[in-house]
PDB file of C-alpha atoms in Angstrom:
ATOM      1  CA  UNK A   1      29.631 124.754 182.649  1.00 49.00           C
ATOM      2  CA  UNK A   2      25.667 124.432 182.249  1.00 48.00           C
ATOM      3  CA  UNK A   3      25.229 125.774 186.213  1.00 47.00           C
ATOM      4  CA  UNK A   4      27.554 128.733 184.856  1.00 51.00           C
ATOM      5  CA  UNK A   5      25.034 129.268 181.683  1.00 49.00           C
ATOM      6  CA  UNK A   6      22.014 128.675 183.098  1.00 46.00           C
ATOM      7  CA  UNK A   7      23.090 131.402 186.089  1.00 52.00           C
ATOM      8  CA  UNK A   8      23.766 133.647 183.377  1.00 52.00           C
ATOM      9  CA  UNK A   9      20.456 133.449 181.973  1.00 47.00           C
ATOM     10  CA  UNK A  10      18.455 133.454 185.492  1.00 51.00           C
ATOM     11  CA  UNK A  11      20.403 136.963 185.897  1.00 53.00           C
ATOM     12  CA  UNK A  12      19.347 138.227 182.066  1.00 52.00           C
ATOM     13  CA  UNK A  13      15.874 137.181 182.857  1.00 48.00           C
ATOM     14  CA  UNK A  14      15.584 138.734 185.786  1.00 49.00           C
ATOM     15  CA  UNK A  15      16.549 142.302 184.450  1.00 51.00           C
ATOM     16  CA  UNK A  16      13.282 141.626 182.409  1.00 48.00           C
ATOM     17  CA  UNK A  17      10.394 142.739 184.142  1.00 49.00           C
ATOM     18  CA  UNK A  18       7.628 140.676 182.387  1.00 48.00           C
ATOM     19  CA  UNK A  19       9.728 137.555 183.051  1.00 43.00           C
ATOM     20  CA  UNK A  20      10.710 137.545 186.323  1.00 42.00           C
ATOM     21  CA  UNK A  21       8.315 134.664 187.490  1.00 42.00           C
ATOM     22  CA  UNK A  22      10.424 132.201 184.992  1.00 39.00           C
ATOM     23  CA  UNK A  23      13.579 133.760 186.315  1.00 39.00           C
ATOM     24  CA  UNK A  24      12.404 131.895 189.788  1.00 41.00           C
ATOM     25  CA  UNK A  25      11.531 128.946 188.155  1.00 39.00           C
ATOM     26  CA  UNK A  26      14.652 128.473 186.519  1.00 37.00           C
ATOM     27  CA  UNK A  27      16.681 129.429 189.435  1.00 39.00           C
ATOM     28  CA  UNK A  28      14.478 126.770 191.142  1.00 39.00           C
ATOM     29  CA  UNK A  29      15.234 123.571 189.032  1.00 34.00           C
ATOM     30  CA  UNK A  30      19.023 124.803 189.089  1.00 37.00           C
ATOM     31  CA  UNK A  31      19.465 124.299 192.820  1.00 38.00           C
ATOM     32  CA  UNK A  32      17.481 121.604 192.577  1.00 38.00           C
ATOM     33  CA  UNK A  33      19.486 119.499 189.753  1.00 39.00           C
ATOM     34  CA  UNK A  34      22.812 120.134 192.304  1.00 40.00           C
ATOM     35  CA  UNK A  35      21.478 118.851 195.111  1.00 42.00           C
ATOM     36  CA  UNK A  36      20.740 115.001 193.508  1.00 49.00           C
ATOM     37  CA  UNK A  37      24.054 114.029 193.117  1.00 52.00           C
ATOM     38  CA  UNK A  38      25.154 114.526 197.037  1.00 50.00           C
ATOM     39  CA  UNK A  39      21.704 112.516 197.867  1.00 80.00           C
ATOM     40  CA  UNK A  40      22.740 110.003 194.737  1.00 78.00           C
ATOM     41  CA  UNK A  41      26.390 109.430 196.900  1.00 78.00           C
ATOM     42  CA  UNK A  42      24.522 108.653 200.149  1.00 84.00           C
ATOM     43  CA  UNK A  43      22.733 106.187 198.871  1.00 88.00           C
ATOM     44  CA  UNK A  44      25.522 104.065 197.221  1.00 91.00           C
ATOM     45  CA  UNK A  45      25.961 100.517 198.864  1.00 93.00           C
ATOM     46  CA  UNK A  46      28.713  98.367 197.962  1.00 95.00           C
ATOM     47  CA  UNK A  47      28.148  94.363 197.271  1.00 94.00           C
ATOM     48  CA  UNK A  48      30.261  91.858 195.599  1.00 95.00           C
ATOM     49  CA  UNK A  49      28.788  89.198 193.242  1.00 93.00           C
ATOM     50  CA  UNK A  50      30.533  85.963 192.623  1.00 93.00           C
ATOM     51  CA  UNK A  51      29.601  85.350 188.666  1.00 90.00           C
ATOM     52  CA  UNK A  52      28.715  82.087 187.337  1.00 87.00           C
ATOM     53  CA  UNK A  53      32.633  81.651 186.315  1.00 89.00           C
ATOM     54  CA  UNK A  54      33.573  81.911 190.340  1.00 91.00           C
ATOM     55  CA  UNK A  55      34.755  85.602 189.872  1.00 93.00           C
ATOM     56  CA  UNK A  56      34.476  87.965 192.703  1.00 94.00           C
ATOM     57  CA  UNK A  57      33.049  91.417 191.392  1.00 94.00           C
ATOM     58  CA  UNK A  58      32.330  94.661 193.383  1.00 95.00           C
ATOM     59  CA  UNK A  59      29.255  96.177 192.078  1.00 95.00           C
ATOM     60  CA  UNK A  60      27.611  99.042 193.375  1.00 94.00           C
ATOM     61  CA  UNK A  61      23.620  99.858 193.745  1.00 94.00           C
ATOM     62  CA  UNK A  62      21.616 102.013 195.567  1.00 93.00           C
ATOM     63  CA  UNK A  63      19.867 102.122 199.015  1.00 93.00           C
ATOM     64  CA  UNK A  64      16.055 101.277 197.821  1.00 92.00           C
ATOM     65  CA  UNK A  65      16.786  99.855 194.801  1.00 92.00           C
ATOM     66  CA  UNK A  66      16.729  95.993 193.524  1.00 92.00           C
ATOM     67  CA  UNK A  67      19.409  93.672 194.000  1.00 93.00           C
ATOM     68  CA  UNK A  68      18.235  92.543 190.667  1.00 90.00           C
ATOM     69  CA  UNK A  69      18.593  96.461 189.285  1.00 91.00           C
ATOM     70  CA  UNK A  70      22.460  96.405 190.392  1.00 93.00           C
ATOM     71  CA  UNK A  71      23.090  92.963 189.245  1.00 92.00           C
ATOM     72  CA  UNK A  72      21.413  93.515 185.690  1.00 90.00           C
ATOM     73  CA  UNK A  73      23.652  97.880 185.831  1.00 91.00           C
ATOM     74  CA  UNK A  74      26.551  95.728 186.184  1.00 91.00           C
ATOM     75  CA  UNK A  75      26.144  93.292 183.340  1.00 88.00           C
ATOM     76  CA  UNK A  76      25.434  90.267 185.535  1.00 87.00           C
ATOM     77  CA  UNK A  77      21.781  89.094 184.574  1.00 82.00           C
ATOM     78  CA  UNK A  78      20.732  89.990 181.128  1.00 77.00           C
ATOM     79  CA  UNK A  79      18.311  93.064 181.444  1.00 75.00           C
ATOM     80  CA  UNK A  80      15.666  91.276 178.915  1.00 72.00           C
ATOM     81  CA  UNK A  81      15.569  88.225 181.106  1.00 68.00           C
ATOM     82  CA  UNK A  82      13.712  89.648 183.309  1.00 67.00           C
ATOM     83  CA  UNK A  83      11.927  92.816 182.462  1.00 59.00           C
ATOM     84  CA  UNK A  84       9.188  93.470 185.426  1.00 56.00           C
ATOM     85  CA  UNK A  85      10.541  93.620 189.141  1.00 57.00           C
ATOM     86  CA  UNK A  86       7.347  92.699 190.494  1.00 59.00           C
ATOM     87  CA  UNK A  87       6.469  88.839 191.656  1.00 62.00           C
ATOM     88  CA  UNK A  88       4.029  88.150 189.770  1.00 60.00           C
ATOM     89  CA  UNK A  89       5.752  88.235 186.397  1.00 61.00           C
ATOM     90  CA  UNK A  90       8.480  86.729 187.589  1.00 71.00           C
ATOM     91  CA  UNK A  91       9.998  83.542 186.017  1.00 66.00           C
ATOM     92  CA  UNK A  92      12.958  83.181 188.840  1.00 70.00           C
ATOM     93  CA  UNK A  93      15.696  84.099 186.348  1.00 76.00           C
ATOM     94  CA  UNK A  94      16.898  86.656 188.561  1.00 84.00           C
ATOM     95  CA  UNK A  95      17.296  83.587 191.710  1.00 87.00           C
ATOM     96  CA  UNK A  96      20.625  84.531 193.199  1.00 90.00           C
ATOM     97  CA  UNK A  97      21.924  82.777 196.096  1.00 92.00           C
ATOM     98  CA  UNK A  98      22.741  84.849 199.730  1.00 93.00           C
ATOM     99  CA  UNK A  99      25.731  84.198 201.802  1.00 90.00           C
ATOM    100  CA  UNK A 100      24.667  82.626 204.854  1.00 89.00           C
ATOM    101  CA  UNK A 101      25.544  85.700 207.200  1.00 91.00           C
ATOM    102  CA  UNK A 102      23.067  88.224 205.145  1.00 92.00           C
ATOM    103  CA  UNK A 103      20.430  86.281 205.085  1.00 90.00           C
ATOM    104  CA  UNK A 104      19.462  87.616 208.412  1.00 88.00           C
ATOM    105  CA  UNK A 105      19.159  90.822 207.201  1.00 91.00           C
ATOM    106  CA  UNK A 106      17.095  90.333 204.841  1.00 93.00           C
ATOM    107  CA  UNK A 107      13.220  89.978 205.541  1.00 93.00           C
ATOM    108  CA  UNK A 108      11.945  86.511 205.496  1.00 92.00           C
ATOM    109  CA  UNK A 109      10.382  85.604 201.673  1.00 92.00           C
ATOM    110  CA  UNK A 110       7.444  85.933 200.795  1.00 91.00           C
ATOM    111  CA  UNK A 111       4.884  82.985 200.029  1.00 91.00           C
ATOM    112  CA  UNK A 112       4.813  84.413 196.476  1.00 89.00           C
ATOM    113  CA  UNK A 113       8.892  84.746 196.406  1.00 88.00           C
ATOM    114  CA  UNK A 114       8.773  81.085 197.850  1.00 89.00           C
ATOM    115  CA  UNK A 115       6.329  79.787 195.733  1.00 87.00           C
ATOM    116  CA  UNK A 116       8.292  80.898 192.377  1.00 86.00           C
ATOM    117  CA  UNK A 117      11.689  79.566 193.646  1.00 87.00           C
ATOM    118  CA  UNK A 118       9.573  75.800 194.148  1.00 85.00           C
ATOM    119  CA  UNK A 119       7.609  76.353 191.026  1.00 81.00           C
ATOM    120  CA  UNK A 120      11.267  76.472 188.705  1.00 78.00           C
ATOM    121  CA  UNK A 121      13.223  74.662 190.672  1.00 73.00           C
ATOM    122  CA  UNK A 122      13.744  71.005 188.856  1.00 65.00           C
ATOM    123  CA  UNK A 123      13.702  68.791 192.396  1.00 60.00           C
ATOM    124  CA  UNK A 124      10.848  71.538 193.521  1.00 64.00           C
ATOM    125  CA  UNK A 125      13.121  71.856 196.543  1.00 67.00           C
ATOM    126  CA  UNK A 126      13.672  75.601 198.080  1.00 75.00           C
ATOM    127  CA  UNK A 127      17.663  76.284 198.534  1.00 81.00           C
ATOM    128  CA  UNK A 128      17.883  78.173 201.895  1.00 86.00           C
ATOM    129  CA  UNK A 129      20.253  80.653 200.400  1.00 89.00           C
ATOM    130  CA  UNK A 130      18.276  81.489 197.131  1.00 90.00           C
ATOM    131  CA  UNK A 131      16.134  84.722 197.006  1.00 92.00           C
ATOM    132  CA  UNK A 132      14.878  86.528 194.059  1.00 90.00           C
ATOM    133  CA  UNK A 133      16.976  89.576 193.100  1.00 89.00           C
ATOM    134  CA  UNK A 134      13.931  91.548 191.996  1.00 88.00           C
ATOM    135  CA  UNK A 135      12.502  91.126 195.643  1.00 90.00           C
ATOM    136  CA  UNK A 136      15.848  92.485 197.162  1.00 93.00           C
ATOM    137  CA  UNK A 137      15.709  95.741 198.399  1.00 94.00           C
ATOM    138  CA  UNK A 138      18.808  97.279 199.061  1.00 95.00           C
ATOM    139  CA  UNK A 139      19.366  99.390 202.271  1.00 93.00           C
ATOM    140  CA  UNK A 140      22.836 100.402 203.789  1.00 93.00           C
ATOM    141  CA  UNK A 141      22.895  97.631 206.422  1.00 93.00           C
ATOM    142  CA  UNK A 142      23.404  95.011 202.989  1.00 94.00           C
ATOM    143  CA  UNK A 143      26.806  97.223 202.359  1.00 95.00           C
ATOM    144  CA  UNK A 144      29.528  94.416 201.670  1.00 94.00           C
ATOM    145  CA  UNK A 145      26.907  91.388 200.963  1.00 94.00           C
ATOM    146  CA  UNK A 146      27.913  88.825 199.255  1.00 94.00           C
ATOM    147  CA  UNK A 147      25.912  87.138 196.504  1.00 94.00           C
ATOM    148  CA  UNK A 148      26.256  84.459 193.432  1.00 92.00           C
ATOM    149  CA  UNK A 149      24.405  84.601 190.234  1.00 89.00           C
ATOM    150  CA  UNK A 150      24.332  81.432 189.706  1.00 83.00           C
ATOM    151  CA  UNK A 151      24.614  79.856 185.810  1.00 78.00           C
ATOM    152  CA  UNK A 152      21.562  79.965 183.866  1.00 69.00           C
ATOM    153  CA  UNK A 153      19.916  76.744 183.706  1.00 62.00           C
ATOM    154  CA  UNK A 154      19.301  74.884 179.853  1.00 61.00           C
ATOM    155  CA  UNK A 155      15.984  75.840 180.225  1.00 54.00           C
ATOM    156  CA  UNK A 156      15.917  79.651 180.952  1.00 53.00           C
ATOM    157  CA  UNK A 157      18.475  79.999 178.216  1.00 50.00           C
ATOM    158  CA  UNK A 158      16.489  81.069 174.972  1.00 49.00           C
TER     159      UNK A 158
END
């Protein structure tokens, strides 16, 4: 219904001579606001998360997003737990764990990803399968990972 309006009004402004240049313009954004949601559906990539009751959920994100961005979109980690996506803020309450057959497509950790699992880890042992969901990327090869959130531990809890 707004494409149908706003076409409407490109061909109204157009009949005006002194505002033809806007009539371009608007034209412009209009193909360009239909075009998103095509590029939006190629980029979908389907995961399941086990939650920290054992439930299997599908949850959806997008190629080049977070794993941490889908997780928190589906109502999986709390959004204000962790509020920056970048490593050094990060205080490893978005740690999921990986399924052993993903891990090997995902990049190797970082030292700083490694260093902040250690760092809040009680036994300041590193779990092979845990990664931080804010240093996830998601790309169409992770379609159909598995991962668990695991619970949150007494002292992450506020």
């Amino acid at each position: 219904m707004a494409m149908s309006t706003l076409q409407k009004l490109s061909s109204q402004i157009h009949r005006l001579p002194s505002l033809s240049p806007l009539s371009k313009s608007l034209t412009h954004r209009s193909s360009a606001t239909a075009s998103p949601s095509a590029k939006v559906a190629d980029r979908i990539v389907h995961l399941f998360a086990i939650d920290p009751d054992g439930q299997k959920r599908s949850i959806i994100g997008l190629a080049g997003q977070t794993l941490l961005k889908a997780l928190t979109n589906s109502g999986l980690i709390d959004p204000a737990s962790h509020r920056l996506e970048e490593i050094d803020a990060c205080s490893a309450e978005c740690e999921v764990n990986i399924a052993q057959e993903w891990l090997d497509r995902l990049p190797p950790r970082s030292y700083e990803e490694e260093y902040v699992l250690k760092r809040n880890s009680r036994a300041r042992v590193l779990n092979l399968h845990s990664r931080l969901g804010c240093q996830v990327v998601l790309t169409h090869d992770l379609e159909g990972m598995v991962v668990a959130v695991p619970e949150p531990r007494p002292w992450d809890t506020p």
